[in-house]
Short mmCIF file of C-alpha atoms in Angstrom, two decimals:
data_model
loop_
_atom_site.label_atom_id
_atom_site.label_comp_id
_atom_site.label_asym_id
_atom_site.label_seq_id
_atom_site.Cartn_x
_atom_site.Cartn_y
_atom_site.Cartn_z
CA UNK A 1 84.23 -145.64 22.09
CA UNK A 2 81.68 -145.82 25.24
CA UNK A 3 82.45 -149.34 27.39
CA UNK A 4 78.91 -150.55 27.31
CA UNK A 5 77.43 -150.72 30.72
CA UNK A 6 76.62 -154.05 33.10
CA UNK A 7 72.78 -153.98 33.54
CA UNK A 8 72.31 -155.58 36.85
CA UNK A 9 68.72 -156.17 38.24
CA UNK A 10 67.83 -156.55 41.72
CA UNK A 11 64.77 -157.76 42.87
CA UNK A 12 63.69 -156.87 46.72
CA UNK A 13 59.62 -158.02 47.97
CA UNK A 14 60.03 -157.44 51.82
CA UNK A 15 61.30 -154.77 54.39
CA UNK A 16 64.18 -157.19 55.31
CA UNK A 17 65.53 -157.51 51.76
CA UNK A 18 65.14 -153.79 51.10
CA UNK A 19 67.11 -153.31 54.09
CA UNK A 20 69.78 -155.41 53.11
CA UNK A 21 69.61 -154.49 49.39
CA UNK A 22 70.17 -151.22 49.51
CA UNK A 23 74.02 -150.07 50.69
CA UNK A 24 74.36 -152.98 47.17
CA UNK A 25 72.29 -151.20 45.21
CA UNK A 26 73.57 -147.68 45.98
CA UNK A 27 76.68 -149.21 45.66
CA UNK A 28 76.10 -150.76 42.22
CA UNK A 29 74.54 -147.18 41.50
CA UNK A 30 77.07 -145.34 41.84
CA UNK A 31 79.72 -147.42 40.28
CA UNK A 32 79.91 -146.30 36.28
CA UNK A 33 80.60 -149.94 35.22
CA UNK A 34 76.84 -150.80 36.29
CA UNK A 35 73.46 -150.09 35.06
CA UNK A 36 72.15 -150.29 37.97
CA UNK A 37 68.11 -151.11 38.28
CA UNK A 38 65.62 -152.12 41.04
CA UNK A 39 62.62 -154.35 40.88
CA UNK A 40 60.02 -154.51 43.75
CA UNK A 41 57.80 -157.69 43.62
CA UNK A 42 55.41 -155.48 46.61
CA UNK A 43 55.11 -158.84 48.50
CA UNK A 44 55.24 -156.07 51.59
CA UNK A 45 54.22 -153.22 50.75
CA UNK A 46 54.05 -149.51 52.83
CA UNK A 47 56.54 -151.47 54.77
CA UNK A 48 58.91 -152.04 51.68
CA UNK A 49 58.42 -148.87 50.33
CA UNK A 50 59.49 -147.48 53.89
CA UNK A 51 62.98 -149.09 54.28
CA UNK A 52 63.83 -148.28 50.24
CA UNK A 53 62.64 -144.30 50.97
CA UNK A 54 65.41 -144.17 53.91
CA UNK A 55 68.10 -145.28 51.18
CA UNK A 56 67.07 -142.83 48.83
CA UNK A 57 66.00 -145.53 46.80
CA UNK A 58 62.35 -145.92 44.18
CA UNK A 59 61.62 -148.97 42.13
CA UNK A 60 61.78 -149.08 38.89
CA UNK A 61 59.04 -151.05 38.82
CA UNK A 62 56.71 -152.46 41.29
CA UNK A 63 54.79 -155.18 40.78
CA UNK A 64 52.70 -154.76 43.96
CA UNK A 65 51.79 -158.71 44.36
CA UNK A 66 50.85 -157.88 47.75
CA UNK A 67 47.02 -158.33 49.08
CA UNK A 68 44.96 -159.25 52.37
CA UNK A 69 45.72 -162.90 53.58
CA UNK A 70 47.86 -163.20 50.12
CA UNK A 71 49.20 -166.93 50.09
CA UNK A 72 52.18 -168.52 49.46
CA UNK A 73 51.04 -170.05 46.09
CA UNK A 74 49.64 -166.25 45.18
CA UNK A 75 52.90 -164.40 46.19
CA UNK A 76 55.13 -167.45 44.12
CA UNK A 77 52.94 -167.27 40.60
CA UNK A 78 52.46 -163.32 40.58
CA UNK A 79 56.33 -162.44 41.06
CA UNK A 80 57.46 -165.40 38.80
CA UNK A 81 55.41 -164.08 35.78
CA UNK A 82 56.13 -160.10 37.02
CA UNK A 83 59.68 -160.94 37.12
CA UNK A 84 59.64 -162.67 34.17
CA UNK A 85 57.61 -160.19 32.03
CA UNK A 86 60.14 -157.48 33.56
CA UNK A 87 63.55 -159.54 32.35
CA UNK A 88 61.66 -160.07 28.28
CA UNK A 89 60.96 -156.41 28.14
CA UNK A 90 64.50 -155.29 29.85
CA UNK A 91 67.24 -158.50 29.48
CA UNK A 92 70.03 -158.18 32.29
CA UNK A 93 73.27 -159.17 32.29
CA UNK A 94 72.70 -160.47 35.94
CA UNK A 95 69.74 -160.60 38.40
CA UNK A 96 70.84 -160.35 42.24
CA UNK A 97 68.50 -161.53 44.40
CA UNK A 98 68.46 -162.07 48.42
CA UNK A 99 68.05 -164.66 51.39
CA UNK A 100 65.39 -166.75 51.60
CA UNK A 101 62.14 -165.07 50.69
CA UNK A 102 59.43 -166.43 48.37
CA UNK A 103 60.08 -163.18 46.12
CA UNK A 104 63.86 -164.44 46.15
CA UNK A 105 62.51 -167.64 45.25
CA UNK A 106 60.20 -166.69 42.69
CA UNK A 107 62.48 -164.14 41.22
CA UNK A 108 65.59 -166.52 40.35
CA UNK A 109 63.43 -168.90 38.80
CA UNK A 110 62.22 -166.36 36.38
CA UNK A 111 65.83 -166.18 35.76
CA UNK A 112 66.57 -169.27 35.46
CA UNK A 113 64.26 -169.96 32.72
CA UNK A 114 65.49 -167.11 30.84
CA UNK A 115 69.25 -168.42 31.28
CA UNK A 116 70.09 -164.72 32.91
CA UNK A 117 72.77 -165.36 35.51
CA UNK A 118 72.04 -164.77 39.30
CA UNK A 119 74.02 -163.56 41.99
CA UNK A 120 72.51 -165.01 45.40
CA UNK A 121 73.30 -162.67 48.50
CA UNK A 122 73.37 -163.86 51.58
CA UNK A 123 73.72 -167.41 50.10
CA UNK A 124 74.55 -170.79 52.34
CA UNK A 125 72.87 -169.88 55.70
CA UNK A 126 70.95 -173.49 56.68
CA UNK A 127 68.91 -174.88 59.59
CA UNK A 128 69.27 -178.27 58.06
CA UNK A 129 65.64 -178.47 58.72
CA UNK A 130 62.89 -177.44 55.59
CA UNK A 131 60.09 -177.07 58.14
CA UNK A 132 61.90 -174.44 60.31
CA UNK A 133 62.20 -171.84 59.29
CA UNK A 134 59.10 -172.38 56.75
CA UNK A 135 59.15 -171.80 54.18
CA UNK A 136 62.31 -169.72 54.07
CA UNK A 137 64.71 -172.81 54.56
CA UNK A 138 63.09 -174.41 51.04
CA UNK A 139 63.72 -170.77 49.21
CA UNK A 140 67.10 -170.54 50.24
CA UNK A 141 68.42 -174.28 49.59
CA UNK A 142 66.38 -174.06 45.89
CA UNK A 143 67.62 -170.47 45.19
CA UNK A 144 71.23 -171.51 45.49
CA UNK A 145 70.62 -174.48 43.60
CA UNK A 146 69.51 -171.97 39.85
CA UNK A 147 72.84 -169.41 41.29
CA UNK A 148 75.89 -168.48 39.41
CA UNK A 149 77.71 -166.48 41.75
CA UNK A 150 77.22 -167.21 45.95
CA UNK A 151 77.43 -164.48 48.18
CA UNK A 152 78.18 -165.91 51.30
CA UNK A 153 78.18 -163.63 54.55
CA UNK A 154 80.85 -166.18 56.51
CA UNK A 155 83.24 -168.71 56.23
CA UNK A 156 80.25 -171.48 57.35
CA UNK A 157 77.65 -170.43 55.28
CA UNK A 158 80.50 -170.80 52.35
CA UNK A 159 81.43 -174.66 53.94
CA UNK A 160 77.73 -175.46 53.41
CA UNK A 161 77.72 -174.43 50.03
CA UNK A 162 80.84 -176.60 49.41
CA UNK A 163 79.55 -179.68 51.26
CA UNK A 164 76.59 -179.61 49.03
CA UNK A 165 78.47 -179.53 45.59
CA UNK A 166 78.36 -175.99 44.96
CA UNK A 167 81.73 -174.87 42.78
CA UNK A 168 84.01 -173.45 45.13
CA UNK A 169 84.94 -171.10 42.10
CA UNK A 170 81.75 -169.20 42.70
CA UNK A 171 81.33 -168.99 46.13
CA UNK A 172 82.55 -165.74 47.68
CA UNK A 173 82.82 -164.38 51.61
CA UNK A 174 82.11 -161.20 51.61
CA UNK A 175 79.94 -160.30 54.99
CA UNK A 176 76.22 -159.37 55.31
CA UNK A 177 74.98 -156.51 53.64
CA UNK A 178 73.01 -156.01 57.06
CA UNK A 179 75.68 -154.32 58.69
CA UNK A 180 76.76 -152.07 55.73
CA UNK A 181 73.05 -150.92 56.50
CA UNK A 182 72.95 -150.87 60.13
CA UNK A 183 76.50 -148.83 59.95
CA UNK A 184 75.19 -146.53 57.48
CA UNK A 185 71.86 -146.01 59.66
CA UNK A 186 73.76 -145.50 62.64
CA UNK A 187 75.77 -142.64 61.22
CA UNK A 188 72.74 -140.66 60.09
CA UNK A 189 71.79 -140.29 63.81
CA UNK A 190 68.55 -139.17 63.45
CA UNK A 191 65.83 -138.84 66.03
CA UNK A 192 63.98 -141.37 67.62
CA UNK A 193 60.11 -140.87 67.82
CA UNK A 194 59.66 -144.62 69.60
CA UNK A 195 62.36 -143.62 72.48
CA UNK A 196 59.78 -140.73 73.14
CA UNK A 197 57.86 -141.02 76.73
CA UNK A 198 60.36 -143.82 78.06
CA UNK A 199 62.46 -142.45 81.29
CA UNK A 200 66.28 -142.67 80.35
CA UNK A 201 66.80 -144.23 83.80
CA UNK A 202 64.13 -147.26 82.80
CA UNK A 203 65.71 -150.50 81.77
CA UNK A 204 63.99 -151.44 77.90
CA UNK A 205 63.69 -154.42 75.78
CA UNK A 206 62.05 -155.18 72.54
CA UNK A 207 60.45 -157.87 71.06
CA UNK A 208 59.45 -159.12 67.67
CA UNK A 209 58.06 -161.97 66.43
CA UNK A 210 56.04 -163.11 62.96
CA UNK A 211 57.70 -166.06 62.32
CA UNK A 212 55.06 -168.59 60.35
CA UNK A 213 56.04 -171.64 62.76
CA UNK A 214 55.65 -169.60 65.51
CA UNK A 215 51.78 -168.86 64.36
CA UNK A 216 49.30 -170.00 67.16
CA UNK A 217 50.57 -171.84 70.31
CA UNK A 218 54.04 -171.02 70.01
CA UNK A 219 53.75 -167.19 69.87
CA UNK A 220 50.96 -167.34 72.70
CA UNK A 221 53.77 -169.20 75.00
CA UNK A 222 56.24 -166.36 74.13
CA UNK A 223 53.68 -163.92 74.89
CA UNK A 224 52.32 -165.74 78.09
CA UNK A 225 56.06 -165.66 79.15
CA UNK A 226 56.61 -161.69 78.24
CA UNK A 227 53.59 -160.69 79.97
CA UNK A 228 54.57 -162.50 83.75
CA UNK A 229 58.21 -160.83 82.74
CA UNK A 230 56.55 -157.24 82.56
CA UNK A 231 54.15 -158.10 86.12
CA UNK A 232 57.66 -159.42 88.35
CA UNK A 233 59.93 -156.22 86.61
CA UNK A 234 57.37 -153.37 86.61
CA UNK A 235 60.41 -151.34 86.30
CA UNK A 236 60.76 -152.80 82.41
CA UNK A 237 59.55 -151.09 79.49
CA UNK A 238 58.90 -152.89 76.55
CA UNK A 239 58.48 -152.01 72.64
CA UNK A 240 56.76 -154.45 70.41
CA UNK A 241 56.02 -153.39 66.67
CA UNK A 242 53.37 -155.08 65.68
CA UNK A 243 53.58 -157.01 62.57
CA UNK A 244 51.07 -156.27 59.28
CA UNK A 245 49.54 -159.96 59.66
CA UNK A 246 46.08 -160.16 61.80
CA UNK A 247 46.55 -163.36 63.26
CA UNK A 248 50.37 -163.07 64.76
CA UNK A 249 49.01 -158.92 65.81
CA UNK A 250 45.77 -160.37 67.38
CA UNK A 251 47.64 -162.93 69.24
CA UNK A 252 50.10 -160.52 70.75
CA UNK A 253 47.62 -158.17 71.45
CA UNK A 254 45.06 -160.27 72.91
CA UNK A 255 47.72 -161.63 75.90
CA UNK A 256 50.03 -158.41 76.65
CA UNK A 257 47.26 -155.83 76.31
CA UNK A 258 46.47 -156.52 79.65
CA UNK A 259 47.38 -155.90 83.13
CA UNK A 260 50.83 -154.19 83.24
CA UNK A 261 50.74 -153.15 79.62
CA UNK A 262 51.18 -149.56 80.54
CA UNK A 263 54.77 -149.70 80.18
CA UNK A 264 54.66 -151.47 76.67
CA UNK A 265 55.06 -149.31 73.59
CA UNK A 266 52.69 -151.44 70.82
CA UNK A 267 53.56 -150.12 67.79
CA UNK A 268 53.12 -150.16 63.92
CA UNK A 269 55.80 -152.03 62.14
CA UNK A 270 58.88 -149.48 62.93
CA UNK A 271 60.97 -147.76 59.63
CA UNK A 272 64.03 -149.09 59.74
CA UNK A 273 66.15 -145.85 61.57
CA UNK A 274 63.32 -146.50 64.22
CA UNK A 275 63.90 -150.03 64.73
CA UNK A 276 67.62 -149.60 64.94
CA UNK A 277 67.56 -146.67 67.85
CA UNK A 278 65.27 -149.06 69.85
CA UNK A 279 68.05 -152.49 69.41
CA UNK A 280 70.24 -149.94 70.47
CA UNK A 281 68.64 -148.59 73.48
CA UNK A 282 67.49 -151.52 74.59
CA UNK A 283 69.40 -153.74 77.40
CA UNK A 284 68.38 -156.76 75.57
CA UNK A 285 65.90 -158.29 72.48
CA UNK A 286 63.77 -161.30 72.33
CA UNK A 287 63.22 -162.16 68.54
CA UNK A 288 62.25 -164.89 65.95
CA UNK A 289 64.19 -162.53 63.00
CA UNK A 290 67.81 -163.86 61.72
CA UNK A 291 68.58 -159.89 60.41
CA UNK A 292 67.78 -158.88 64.50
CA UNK A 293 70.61 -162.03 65.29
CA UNK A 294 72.77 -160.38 62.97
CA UNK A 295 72.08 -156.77 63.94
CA UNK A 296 72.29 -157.39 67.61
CA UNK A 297 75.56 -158.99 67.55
CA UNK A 298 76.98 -156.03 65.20
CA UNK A 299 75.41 -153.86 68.45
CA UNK A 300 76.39 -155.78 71.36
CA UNK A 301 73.57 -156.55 72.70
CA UNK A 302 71.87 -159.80 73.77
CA UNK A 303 69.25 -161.43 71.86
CA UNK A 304 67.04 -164.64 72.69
CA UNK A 305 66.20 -166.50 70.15
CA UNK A 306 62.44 -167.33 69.77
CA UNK A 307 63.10 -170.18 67.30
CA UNK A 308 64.00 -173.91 67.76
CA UNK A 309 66.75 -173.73 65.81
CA UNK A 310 68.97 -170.77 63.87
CA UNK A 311 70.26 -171.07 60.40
CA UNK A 312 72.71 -168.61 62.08
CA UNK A 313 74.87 -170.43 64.14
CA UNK A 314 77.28 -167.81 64.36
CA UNK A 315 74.95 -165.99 66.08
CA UNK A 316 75.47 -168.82 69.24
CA UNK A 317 79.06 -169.69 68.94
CA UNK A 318 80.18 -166.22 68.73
CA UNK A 319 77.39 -163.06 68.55
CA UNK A 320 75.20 -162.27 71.35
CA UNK A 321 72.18 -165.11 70.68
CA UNK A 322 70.92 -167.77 72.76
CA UNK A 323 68.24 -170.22 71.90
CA UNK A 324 65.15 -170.38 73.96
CA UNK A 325 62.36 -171.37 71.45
CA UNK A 326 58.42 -170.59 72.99
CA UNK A 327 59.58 -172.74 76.06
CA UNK A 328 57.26 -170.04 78.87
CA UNK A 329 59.97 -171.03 81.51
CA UNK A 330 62.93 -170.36 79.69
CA UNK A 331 62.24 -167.20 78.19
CA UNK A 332 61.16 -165.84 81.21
CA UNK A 333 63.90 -167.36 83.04
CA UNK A 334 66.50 -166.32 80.84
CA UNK A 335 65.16 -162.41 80.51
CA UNK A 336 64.98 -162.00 83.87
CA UNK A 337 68.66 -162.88 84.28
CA UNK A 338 69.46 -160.83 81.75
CA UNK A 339 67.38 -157.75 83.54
CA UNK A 340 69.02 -158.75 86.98
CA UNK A 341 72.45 -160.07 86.43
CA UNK A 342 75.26 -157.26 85.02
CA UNK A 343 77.83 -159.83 84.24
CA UNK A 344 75.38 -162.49 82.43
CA UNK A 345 74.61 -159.84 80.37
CA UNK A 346 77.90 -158.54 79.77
CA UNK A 347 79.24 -162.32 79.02
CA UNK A 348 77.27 -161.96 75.50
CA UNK A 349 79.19 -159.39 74.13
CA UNK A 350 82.29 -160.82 74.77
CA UNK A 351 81.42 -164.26 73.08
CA UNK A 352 83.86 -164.52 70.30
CA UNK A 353 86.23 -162.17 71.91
CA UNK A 354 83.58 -159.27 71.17
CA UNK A 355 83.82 -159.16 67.30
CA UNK A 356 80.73 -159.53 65.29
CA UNK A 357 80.73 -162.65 63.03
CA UNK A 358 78.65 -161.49 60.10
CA UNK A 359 80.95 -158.60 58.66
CA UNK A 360 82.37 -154.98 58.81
CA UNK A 361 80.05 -153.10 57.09
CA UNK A 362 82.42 -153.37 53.29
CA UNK A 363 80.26 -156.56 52.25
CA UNK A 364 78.63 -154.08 49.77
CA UNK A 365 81.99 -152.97 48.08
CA UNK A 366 83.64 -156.51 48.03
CA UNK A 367 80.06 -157.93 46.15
CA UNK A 368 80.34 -154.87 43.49
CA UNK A 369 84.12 -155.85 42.70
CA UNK A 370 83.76 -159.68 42.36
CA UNK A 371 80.63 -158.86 39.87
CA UNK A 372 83.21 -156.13 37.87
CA UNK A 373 85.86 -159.60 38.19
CA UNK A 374 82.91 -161.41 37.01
CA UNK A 375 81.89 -158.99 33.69
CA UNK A 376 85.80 -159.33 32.91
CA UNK A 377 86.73 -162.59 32.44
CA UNK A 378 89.15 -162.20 35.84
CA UNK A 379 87.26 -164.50 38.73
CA UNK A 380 90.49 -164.57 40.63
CA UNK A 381 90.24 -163.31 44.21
CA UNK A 382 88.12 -164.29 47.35
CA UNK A 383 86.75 -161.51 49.29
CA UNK A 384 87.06 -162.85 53.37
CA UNK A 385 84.62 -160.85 55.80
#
């Protein structure tokens, strides 16, 4: 007699789930316990189908929520009734979603009103602040709240679930998919297009930054600060992949496209085998993202922080991050010394004796064997990172 099969849904709406997502899914794929199936909400869209298409991977359905100047309120009501039309017509045993998006939000509510257990990945990360980052702090806190199963990626995103009465029988350490993915891209070793045109010799950085606090003011500061970096080092090349929204690509545009801008590489949004040849060529990377925290300090290489305040804290205490916020005279300050000074640069990658914090690249495989625990009665184990 034929065991009948798990049917696990996971719902992805951005590049950085998809990115994260995927070494599960392939996992779950591949496992014959699981039947295995992937919903896209489309709240990005070329870039979402991008970052599945290097995993091999195609929706089962896409709900393509996405359009021009789409707001939160849209993107929350269209998955929440797509999800929920998707889960009447095909009921799941479980529904994983991820992080902190409003498609993870969305998504595990449609759940929760259908009482169809969820598996949270990268559950427990907190700022402690629901304004930064916004709205992604809310989605995280409420999506744990509706959760089942907690997947957290370390030992303190578990304690937070803990301190805030989560059952300690369903939170699990496992690591962050992220590095299963950034391992996995790494070994492909394909060739870099964006690497094109820059002298080996050069020193390079990157920078990204989309962040929805950082609209206006704050992102001109952090551009203001970039462009005198790029006049004192002429010697620096920069690449800076410009994000899909008008007002954070007009702002960046509009102060670095400029005077010295002949040695930055402005880009469309990178696919993700792209993005991960230029972290690793680059000497260091000034971000708002928490993936490009975790990333860097799986790479060893120094990150500032273009955020107030990290829901990552692991990325301070031991990766390769440090905090400078928009502050003009810090980020310059600090990217300079990082440009000039060998051995300030070198002292980030030995921060927490020169592991990375946020996994090995297995989180994948430990996530598929607590939900095969799960499906058979046998919650036993925890999974450590």
């Amino acid at each position: 007699m034929e065991t009948k099969k798990i049917k696990i849904l996971s719902v992805v709406g951005t590049r950085p789930e998809a990115i994260k997502m995927a070494p599960l899914i392939l996992e779950l794929k591949n496992d014959p316990f699981f039947d295995a199936a992937l919903l896209a909400s489309g709240q990005h869209s070329d870039m979402l189908s991008q970052a599945l298409s290097h995993f091999g991977l195609t929706p089962d359905e896409n709900l393509k929520v996405m359009k021009e100047r789409q707001t939160l309120e849209h993107i929350t009501s269209s998955v929440l009734v797509g999800v929920g039309a998707f889960l009447d017509a095909n009921p799941q045993d479980m529904l994983l979603t991820h992080g902190d998006t409003t498609t993870t939000l969305a998504a595990s509510l449609a759940g929760f009103y259908r009482k169809t257990p969820i598996g949270h990945v990268e559950a427990g990360l907190r700022s402690r602040d629901m304004s930064r980052p916004f709205p992604e702090e809310a989605n995280r806190v409420l999506t744990d709240r509706l959760c089942s199963l907690h997947f957290a990626p370390t030992g303190l995103a578990a304690e937070n679930l803990r301190a805030e009465g989560v059952s300690g029988e369903s939170v699990f350490v496992t690591g962050n998919t992220v590095i299963d993915a950034l391992f996995w891209t790494l070994a492909q070793n394909g060739e870099a297009k964006v690497l094109r045109g820059i002298p080996e010799e050069a020193p390079l950085a990157l920078l990204t930054a989309h962040r929805r606090e950082s609209w206006g003011e704050p992102l001109a500061r952090i551009c203001r600060a970039v462009r005198r970096l790029m006049e004192k080092h002429p010697e620096l090349r920069l690449i800076v992949p410009l994000h899909k929204n008008p007002e954070v690509r007009n702002t960046i545009t509009d102060i670095l496209n400029v005077s010295g801008s002949k040695n930055i590489v402005f880009t469309e949004p990178l696919e993700y085998p792209e993005f991960v040849a230029a972290m690793n060529r680059s000497l260091f990377i000034m971000s708002d993202s928490g993936g490009v925290q975790e990333e860097a300090s799986a790479l060893k290489k120094p990150v500032l922080i273009l955020r107030e305040i990290s829901e990552r804290p692991e990325a301070l205490d031991q990766g390769t991050g440090l905090l400078v916020g928009s502050d003009e005279h810090i980020i310059e300050r600090e990217a300079s010394r990082l440009l000039e000074d060998i051995s300030y640069r070198e002292s980030f990658t030995k921060r927490g004796g020169g592991s990375c914090p946020f996994g090995d690249g297995n989180a994948s495989k430990r996530i598929a064997d607590i939900l095969k625990s799960y499906f058979s009665g046998r919650v036993r184990e925890r999974f450590n990172a």
